[in-house]
Coordinates of C-alpha atoms and ligand atoms in Angstrom, one line a residue:
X1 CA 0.0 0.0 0.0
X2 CA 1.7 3.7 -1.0
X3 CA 2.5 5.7 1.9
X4 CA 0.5 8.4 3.5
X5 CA 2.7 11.9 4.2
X6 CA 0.6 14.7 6.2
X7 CA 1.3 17.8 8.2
X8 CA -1.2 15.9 11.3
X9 CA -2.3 12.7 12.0
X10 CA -4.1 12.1 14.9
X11 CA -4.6 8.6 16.6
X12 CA -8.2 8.0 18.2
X13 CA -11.5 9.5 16.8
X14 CA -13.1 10.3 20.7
X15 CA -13.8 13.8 20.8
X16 CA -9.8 14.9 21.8
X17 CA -9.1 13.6 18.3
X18 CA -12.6 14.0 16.2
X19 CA -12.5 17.5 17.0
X20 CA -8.9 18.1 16.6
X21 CA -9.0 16.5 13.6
X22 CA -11.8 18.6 12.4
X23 CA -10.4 21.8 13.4
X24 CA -7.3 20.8 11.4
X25 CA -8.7 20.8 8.3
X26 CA -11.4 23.4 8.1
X27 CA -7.5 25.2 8.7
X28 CA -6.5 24.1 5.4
X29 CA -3.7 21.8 7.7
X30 CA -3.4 18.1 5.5
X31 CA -4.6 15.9 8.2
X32 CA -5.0 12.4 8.3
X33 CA -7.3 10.4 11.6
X34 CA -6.6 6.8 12.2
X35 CA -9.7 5.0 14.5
X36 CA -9.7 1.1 14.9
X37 CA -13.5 1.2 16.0
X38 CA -16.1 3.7 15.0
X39 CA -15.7 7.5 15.2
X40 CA -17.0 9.3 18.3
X41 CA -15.1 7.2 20.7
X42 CA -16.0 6.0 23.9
X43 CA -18.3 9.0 24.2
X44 CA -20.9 8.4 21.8
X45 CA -20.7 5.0 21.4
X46 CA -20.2 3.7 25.0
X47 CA -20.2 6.4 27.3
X48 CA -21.7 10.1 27.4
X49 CA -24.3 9.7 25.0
X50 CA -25.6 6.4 25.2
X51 CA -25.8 6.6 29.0
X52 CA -27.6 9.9 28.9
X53 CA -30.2 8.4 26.7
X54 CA -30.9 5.1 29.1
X55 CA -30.7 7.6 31.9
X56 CA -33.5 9.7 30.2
X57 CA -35.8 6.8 29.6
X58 CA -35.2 5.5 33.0
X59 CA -36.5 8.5 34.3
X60 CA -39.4 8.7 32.2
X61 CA -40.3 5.2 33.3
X62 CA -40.1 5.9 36.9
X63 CA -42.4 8.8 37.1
X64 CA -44.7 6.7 34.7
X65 CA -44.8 3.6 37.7
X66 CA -44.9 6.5 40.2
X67 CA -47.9 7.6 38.2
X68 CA -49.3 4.2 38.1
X69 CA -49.0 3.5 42.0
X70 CA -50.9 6.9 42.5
X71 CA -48.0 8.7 43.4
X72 CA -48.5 11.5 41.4
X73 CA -49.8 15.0 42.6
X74 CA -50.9 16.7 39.3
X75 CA -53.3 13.8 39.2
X76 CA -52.1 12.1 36.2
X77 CA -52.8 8.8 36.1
X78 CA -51.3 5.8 34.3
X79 CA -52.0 1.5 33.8
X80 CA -49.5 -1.1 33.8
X81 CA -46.3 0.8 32.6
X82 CA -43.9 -1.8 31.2
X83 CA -40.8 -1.1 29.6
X84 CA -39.2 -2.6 26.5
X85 CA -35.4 -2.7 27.5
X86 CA -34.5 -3.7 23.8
X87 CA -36.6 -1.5 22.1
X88 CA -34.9 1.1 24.7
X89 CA -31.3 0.2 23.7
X90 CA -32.6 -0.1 19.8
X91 CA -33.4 3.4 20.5
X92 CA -30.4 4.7 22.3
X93 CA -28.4 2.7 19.3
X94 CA -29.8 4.9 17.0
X95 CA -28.9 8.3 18.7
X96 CA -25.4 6.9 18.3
X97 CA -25.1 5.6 15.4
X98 CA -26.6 8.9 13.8
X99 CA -23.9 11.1 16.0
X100 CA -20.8 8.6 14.8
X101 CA -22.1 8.8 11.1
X102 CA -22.6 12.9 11.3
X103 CA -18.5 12.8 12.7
X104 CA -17.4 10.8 9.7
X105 CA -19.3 13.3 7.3
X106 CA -17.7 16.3 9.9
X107 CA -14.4 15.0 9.2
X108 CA -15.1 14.2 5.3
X109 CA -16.3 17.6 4.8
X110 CA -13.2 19.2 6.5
X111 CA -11.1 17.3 4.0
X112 CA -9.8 14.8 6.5
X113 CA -8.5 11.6 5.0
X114 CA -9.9 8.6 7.4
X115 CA -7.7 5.2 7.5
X116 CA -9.8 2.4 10.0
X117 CA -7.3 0.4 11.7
X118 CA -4.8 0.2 14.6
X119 CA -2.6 2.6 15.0
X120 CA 1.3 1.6 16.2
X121 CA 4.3 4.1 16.0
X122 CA 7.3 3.0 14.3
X123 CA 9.7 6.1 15.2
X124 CA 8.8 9.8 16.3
X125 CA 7.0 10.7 12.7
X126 CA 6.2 7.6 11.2
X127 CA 3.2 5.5 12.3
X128 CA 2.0 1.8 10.8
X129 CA -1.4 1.5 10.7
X130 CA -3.0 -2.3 10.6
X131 CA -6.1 -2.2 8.2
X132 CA -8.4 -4.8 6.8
X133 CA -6.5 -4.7 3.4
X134 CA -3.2 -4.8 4.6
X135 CA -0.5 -2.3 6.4
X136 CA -1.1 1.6 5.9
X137 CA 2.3 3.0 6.6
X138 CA 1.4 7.1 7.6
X139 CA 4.6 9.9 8.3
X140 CA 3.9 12.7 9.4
X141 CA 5.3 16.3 10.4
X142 CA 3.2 16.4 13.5
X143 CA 1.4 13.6 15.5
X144 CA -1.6 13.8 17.9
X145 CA -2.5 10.9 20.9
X146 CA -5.7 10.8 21.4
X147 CA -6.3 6.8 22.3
X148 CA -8.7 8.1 25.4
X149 CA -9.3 5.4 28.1
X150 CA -10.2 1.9 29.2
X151 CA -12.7 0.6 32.3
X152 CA -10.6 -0.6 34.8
X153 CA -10.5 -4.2 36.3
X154 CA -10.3 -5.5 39.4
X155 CA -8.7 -8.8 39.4
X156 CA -10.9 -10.1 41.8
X157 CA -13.9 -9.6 39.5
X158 CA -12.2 -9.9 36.0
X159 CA -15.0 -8.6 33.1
X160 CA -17.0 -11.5 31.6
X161 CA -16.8 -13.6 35.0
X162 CA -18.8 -16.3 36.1
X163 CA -20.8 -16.6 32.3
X164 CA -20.7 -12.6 31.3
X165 CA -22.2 -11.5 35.4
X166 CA -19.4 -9.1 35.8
X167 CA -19.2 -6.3 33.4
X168 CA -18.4 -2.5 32.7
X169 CA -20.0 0.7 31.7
X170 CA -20.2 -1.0 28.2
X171 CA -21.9 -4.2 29.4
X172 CA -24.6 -2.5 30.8
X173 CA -25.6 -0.7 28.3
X174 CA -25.9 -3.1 25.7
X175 CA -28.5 -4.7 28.4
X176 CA -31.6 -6.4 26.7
X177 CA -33.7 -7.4 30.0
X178 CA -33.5 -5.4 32.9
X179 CA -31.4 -7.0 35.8
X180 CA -33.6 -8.4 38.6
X181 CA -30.7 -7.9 41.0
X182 CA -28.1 -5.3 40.0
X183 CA -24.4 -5.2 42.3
X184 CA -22.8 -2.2 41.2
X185 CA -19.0 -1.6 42.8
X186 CA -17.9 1.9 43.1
X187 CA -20.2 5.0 43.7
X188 CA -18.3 7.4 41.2
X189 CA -19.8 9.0 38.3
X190 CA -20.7 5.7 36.0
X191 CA -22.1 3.7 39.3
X192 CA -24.6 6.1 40.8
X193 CA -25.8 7.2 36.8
X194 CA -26.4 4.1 36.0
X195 CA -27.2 2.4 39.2
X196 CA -30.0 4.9 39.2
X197 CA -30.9 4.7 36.4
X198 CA -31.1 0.8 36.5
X199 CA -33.2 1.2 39.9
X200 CA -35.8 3.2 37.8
X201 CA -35.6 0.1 35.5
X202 CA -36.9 -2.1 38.3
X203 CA -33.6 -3.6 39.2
X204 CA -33.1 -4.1 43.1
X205 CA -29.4 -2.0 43.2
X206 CA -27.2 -2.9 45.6
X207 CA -23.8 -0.1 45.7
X208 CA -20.3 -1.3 47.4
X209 CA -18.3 1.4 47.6
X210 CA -14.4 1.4 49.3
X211 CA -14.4 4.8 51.0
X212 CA -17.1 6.6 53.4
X213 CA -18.9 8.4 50.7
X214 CA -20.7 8.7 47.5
X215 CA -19.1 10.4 44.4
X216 CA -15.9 11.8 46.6
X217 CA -14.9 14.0 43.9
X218 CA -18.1 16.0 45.2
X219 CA -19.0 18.0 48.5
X220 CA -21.3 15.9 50.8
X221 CA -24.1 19.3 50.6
X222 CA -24.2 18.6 47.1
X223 CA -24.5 14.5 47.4
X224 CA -26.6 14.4 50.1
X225 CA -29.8 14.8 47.4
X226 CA -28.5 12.1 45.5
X227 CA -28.3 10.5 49.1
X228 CA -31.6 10.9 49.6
X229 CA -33.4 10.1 46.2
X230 CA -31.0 6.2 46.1
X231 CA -32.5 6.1 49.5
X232 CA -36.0 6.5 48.3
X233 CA -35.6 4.2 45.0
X234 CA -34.7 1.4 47.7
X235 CA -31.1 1.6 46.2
X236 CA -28.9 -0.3 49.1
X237 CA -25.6 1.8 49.5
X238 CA -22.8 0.0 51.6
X239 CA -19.9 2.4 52.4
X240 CA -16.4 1.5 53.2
X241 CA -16.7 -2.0 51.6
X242 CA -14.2 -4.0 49.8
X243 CA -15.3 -6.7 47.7
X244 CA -13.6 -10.2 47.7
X245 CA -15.1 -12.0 45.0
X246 CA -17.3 -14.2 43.5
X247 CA -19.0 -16.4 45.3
X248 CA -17.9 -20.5 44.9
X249 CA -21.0 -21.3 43.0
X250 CA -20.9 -17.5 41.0
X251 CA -24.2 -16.4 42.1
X252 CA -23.3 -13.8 44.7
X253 CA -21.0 -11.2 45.2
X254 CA -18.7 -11.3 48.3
X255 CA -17.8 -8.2 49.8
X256 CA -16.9 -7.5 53.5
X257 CA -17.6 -4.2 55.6
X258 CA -15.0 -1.5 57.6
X259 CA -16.2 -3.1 60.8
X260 CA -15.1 -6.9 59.1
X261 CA -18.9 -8.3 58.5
X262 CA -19.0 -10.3 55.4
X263 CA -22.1 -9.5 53.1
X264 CA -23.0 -11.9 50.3
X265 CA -24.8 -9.9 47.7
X266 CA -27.2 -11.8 45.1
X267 CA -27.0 -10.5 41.7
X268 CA -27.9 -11.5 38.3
X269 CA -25.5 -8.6 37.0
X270 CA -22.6 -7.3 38.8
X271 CA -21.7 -3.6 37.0
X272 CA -17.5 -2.8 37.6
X273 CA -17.1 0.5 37.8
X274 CA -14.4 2.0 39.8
X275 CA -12.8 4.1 37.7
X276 CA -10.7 4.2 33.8
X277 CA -7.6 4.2 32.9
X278 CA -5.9 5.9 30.4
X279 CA -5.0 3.8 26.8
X280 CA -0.7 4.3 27.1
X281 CA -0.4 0.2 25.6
X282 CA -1.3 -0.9 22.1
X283 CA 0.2 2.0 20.0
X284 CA 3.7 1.3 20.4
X285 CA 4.9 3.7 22.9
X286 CA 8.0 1.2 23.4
X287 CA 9.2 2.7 20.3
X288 CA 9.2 6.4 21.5
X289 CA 10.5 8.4 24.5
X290 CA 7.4 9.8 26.2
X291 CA 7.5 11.2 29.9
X292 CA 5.0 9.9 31.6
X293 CA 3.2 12.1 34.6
X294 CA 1.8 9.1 36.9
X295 CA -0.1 6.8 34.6
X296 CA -0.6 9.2 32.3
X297 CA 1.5 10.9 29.2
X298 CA 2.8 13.9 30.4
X299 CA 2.2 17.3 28.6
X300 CA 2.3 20.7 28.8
X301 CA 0.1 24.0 28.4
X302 CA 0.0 23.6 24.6
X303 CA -0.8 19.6 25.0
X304 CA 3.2 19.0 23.9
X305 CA 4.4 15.4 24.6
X306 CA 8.5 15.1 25.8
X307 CA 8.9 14.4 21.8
X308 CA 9.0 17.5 19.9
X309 CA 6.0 17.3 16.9
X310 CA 4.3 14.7 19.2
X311 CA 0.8 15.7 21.3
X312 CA -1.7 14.2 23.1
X313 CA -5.0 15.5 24.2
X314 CA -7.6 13.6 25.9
X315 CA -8.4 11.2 28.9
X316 CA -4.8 9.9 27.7
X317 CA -3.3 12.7 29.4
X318 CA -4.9 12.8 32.8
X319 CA -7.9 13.9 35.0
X320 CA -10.7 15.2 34.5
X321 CA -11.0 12.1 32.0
X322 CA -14.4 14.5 30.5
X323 CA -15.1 14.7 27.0
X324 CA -15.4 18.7 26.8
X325 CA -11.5 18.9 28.2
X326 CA -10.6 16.7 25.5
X327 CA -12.5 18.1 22.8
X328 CA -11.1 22.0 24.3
X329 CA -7.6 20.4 24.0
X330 CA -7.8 18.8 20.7
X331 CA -9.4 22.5 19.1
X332 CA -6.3 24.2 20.4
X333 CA -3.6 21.8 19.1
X334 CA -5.3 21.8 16.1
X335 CA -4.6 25.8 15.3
X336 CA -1.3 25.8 17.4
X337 CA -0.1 22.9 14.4
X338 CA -1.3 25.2 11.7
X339 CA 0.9 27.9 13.2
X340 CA -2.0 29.8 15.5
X341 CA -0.6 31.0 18.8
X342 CA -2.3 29.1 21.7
X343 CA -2.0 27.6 25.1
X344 CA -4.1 26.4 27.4
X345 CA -5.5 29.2 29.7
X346 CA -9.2 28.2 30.6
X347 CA -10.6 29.0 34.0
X348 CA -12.7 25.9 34.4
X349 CA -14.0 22.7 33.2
X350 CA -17.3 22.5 34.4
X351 CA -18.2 18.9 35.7
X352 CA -21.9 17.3 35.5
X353 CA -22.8 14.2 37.4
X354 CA -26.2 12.8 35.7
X355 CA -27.4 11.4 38.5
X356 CA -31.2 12.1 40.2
X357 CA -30.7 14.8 41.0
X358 CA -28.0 16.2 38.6
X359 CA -24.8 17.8 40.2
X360 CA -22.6 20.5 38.9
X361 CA -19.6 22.1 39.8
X362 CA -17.2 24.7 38.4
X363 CA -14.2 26.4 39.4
X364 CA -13.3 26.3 43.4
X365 CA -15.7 24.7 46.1
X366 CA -15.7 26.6 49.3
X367 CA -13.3 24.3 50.9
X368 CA -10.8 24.8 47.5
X369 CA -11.2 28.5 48.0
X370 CA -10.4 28.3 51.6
X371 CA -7.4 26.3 50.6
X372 CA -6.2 28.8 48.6
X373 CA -6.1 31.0 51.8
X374 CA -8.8 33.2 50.8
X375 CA -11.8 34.9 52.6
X376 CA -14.7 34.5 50.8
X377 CA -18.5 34.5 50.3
X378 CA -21.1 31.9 49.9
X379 CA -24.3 32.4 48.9
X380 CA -26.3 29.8 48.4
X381 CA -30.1 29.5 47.0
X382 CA -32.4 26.7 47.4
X383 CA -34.8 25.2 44.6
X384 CA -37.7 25.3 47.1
X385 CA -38.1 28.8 46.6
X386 CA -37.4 29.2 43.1
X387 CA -41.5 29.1 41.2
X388 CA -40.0 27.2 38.4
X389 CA -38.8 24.5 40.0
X390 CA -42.2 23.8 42.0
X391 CA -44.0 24.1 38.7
X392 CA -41.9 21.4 37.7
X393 CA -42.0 18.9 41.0
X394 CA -38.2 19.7 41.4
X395 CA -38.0 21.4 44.6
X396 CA -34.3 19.4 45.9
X397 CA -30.8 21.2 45.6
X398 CA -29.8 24.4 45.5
X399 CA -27.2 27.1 43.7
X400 CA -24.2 28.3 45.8
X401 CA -22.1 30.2 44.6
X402 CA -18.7 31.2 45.8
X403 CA -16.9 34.4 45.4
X404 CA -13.8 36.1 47.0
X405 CA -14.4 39.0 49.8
X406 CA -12.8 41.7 49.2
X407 CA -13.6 42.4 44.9
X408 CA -16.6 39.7 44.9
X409 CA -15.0 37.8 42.1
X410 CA -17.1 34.7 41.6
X411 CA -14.5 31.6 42.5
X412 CA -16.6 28.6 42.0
X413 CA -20.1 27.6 41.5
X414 CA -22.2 24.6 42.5
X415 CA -25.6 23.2 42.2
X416 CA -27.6 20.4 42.5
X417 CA -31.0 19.6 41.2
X418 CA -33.4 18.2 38.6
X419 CA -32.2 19.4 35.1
X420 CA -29.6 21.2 36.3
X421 CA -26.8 20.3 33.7
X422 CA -28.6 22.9 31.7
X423 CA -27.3 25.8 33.8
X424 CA -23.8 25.0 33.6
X425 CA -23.1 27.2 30.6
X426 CA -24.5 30.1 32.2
X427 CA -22.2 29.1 35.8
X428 CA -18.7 28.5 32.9
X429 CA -19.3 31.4 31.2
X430 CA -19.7 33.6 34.6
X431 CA -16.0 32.4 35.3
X432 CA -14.3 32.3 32.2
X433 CA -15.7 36.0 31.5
X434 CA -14.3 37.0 35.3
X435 CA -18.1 37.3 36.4
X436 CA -18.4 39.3 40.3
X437 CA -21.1 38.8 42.6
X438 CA -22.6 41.6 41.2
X439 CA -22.9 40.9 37.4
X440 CA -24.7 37.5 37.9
X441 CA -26.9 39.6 40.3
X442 CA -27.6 42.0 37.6
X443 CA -27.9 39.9 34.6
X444 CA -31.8 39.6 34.4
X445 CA -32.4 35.8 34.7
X446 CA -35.9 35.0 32.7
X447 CA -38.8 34.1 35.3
X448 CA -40.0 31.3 35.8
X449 CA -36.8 29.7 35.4
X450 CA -34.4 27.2 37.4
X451 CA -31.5 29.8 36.9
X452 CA -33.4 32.8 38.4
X453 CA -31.6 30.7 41.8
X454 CA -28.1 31.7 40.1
X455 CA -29.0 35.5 40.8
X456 CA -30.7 34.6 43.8
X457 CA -27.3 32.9 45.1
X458 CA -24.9 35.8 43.9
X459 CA -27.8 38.5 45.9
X460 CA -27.6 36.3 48.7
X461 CA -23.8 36.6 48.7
X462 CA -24.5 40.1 48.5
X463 CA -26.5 40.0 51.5
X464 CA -30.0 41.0 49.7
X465 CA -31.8 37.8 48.4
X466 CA -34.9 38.8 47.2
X467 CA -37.0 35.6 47.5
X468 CA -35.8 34.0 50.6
Ligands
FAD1 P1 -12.0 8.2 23.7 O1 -13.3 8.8 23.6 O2 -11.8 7.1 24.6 O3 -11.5 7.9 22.2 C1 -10.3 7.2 22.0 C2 -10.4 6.6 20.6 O4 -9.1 6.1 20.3 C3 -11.3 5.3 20.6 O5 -12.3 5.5 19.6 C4 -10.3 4.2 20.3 O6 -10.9 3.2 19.6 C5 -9.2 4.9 19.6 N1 -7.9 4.2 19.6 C6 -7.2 3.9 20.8 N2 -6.1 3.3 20.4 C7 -6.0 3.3 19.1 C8 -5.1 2.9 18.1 N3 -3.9 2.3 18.5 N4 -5.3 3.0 16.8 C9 -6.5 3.6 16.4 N5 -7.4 4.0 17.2 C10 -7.2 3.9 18.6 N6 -17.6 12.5 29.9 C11 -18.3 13.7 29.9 O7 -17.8 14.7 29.7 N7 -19.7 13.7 30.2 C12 -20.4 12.5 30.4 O8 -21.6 12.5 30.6 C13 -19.6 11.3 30.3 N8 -20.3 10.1 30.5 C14 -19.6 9.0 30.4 C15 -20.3 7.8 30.6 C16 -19.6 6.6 30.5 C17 -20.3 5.3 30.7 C18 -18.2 6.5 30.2 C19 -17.4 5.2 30.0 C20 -17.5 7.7 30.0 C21 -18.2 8.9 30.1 N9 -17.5 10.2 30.0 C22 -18.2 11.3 30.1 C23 -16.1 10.2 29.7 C24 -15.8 10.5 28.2 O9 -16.4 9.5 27.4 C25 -14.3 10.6 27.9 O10 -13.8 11.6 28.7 C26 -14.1 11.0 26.5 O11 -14.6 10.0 25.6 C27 -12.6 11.0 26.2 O12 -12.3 11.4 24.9 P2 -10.9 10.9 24.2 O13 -11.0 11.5 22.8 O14 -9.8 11.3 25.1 O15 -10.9 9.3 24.2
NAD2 P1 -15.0 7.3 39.3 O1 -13.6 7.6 39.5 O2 -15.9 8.4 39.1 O3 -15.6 6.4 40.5 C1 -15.0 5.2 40.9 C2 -15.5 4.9 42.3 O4 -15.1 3.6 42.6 C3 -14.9 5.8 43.4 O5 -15.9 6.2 44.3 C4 -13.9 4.8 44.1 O6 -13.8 5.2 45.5 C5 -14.6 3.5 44.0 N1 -13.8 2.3 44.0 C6 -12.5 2.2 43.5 N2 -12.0 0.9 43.8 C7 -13.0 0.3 44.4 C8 -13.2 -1.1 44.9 N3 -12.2 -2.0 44.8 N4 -14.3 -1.4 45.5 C9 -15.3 -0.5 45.7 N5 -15.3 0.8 45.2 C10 -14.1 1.2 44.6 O7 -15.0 6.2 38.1 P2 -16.1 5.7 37.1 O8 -17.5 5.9 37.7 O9 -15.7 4.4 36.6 O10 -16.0 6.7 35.9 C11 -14.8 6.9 35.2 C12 -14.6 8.2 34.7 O11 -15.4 8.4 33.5 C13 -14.9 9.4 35.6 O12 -13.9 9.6 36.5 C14 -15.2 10.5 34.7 O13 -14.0 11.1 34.3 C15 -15.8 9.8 33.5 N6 -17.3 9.9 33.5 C16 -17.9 11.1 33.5 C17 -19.2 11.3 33.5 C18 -19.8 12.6 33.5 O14 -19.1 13.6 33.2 N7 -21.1 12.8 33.9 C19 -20.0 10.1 33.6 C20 -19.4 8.9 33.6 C21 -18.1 8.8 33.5

């Protein structure tokens, strides 16, 4: 097969490389994307998008029972909900498969030249690339790593165990019939969104989780909702629990508790999800001399590898493995290759948890601000005064936000509550713009609306809430 030359190739079609990739060309840089599965990545095939669609009709399926059982106070009434868990996943397979065909036409119509295969470097600028037709040899002036990430393992409960019990994200949401009896191990960001969202299914969740808490990554104010709503669903939550194992005969999971009580969990599925790890094997990064920072490549503030002409962007290069940092890295080495001056100078990378309710957070929490040895502000707004959110039987969480004393200079902002993903543009945009206390106040927010409690929260910080 003739060789390949380009100015870029970039290794891994997730959203680091898609987007770089796209960017690239609509540049007028000759860029070539090598993907050995289907464009989009782990987010839209197995990850953001498909479990934000079964998360959806979870939800929908939930209030529908909750209508059925009477427990509805707008008086709408509802027979026998079933659910179609195939029909579901037929559905959600669509929404992906439209999103990883409308990336191939992205990349097409920038001019980017796709080669399907696995990528392996063979020096600094040359990469091999194993297709179905034979060995695609590629050089190129720059390279971008973008190979993403990987579910991790644990070797007591390999993937595929005990006739296909144990398995990942992936696993479960290729589901066809909903789990009677659903173990889930780890309460992070993939556990609680899909152990809820399985719950609302009709699977009796059970959650082991090693340390004290749910999703550490967040303040306990914002998880205590999320607390309270698994609490409700029935969803059993054991903190501080190691599992051992597999039962002998495969039918339970064996876990014991901090104060050394074994449990024996019964489960027809037992979900793995305690945490990824970045994809540094496979692509030969024996042949090359990367510096690695932990597990993870190392790069700098323009997403520059140890190898000069070599980047990587993406959950390959470390934490917060979220597709918006990788698709915000990938954009930016896309103009810096075709000669643009960039580096990477964002405030904050907003983080949503989908769970019920939905958590956000943004820039500093008050303990981070603290940290940083300033005084500060907090004001924070709850959704049971807000109108909106009682129109729409919503009234759990709040909005804090958290600014510095002296100039009012918003720091960070957090939330929790139904739907409230949707306001995380508005809270990013407040901190990348340098937003005070006093511009969120005076923004007019549209009534009735959820974010009228952002203004609330920076008035309240002011010391003049209007509706509390
Ligand atoms: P990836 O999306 O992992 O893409 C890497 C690509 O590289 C893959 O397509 C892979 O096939 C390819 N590749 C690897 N090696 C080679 C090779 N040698 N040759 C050719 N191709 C190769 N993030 C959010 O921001 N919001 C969410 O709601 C969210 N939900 C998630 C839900 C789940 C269940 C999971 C698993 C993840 C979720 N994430 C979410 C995380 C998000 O999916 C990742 O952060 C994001 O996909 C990372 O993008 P990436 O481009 O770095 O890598
Ligand atoms: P995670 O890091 O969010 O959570 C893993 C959890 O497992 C932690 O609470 C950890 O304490 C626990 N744990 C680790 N080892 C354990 C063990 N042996 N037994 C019991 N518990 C154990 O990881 P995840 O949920 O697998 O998600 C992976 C990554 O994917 C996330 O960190 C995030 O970057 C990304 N993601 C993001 C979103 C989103 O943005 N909404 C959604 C899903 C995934």
């Amino acid at each position: 097969m003739k060789e390949i030359t380009c100015k870029l190739l970039v290794i891994g079609a997730g959203p680091g490389g898609y987007v770089c990739a796209i960017r690239a060309g609509q540049l007028g840089v000759d860029t070539v994307i090598v993907e050995m599965a289907k464009p989009g990545g782990t987010c839209l095939n197995i990850g953001c998008i498909p479990s934000k669609a079964i998360i959806h009709a979870a939800d929908d399926f939930a209030k529908t029972v909750a209508m059925a059982a009477g427990r509805n106070a707008m008086g709408i009434k509802a027979d026998n909900p079933a659910i179609d868990l195939a029909k579901t996943m037929a559905w959600k397979d669509g929404i992906t498969g439209r999103l990883t065909l409308g990336v191939a036409g992205l990349l097409k119509k920038a001019g980017v030249k796709i080669v399907v295969g696995r990528a392996k470097f063979r020096d600094g600028k040359t990469v091999a690339v194993e297709t179905e037709t034979g060995e695609q040899v590629i050089r190129a002036e720059n390279i971008v790593i973008a190979t993403g990430s990987a579910p991790v393992e644990l070797p007591v409960l390999p993937f595929g165990a005990s006739g296909a019990k144990v398995i990942s994200s992936t696993g479960a949401l290729s589901l066809t019939e909903v789990p009677q009896k659903l173990a889930v191990v780890g309460a992070g960001y993939i556990g609680l969104e899909l152990g809820l969202a399985f719950a609302k299914l009709g699977s009796k969740v059970t959650i082991v989780e090693a340390l004290d808490r749910i999703l550490p990554l967040y303040d306990t104010q914002l998880t205590q909702p999320v607390g309270r709503r698994l609490a409700a669903l029935g969803v059993e939550v054991l903190l501080g629990t190691k599992v051992k194992g597999l039962s002998s005969n495969g039918e339970a999971l064996l876990a014991e508790t901090g104060s050394g009580e074994e449990k024996r969990i019964a489960a027809d599925k037992i979900l793995v999800t305690v945490g990824r790890k970045p994809v540094t094997e496979g692509w030969g990064r024996e042949e090359l001399e990367l510096d690695m920072d932990g597990r993870f490549l190392r790069i700098d503030e323009q997403c520059r590898t140890s190898m000069r002409g070599i980047y990587a962007v993406g959950d390959v290069t470390g934490e917060p493995m979220l597709a918006h940092r990788a698709m915000a890295q990938g954009e930016m080495v896309a103009e810096i290759v075709s000669g643009k001056r960039r580096s990477w100078d964002k405030r904050a990378i907003p983080a949503v948890c989908f769970t019920d309710p939905e958590i956000i957070s943004v820039g500093m929490s008050p303990d981070e601000a603290r940290a940083a040895s300033r005084e500060i502000k907090i004001g924070q707004f709850p959704f049971s005064a807000n109108g909106r959110a009682m129109t729409l039987s919503a009234e759990e969480g709040f909005v804090r936000v958290v600014a510095r004393a002296d100039n009012h200079l918003v720091l960070g902002i957090q939330g929790v509550g139904a739907g409230i993903s949707e306001l995380s543009a508005a809270f990013a945009l407040a901190i990348e713009m340098g937003a005070r206390l006093e511009d969120i106040a005076g923004t007019i927010h549209a009534h009735p609306t959820q974010s009228e409690a952002f203004a609330e929260s920076a008035l309240k910080a002011l010391g003049h809430a209007l509706h509390i």
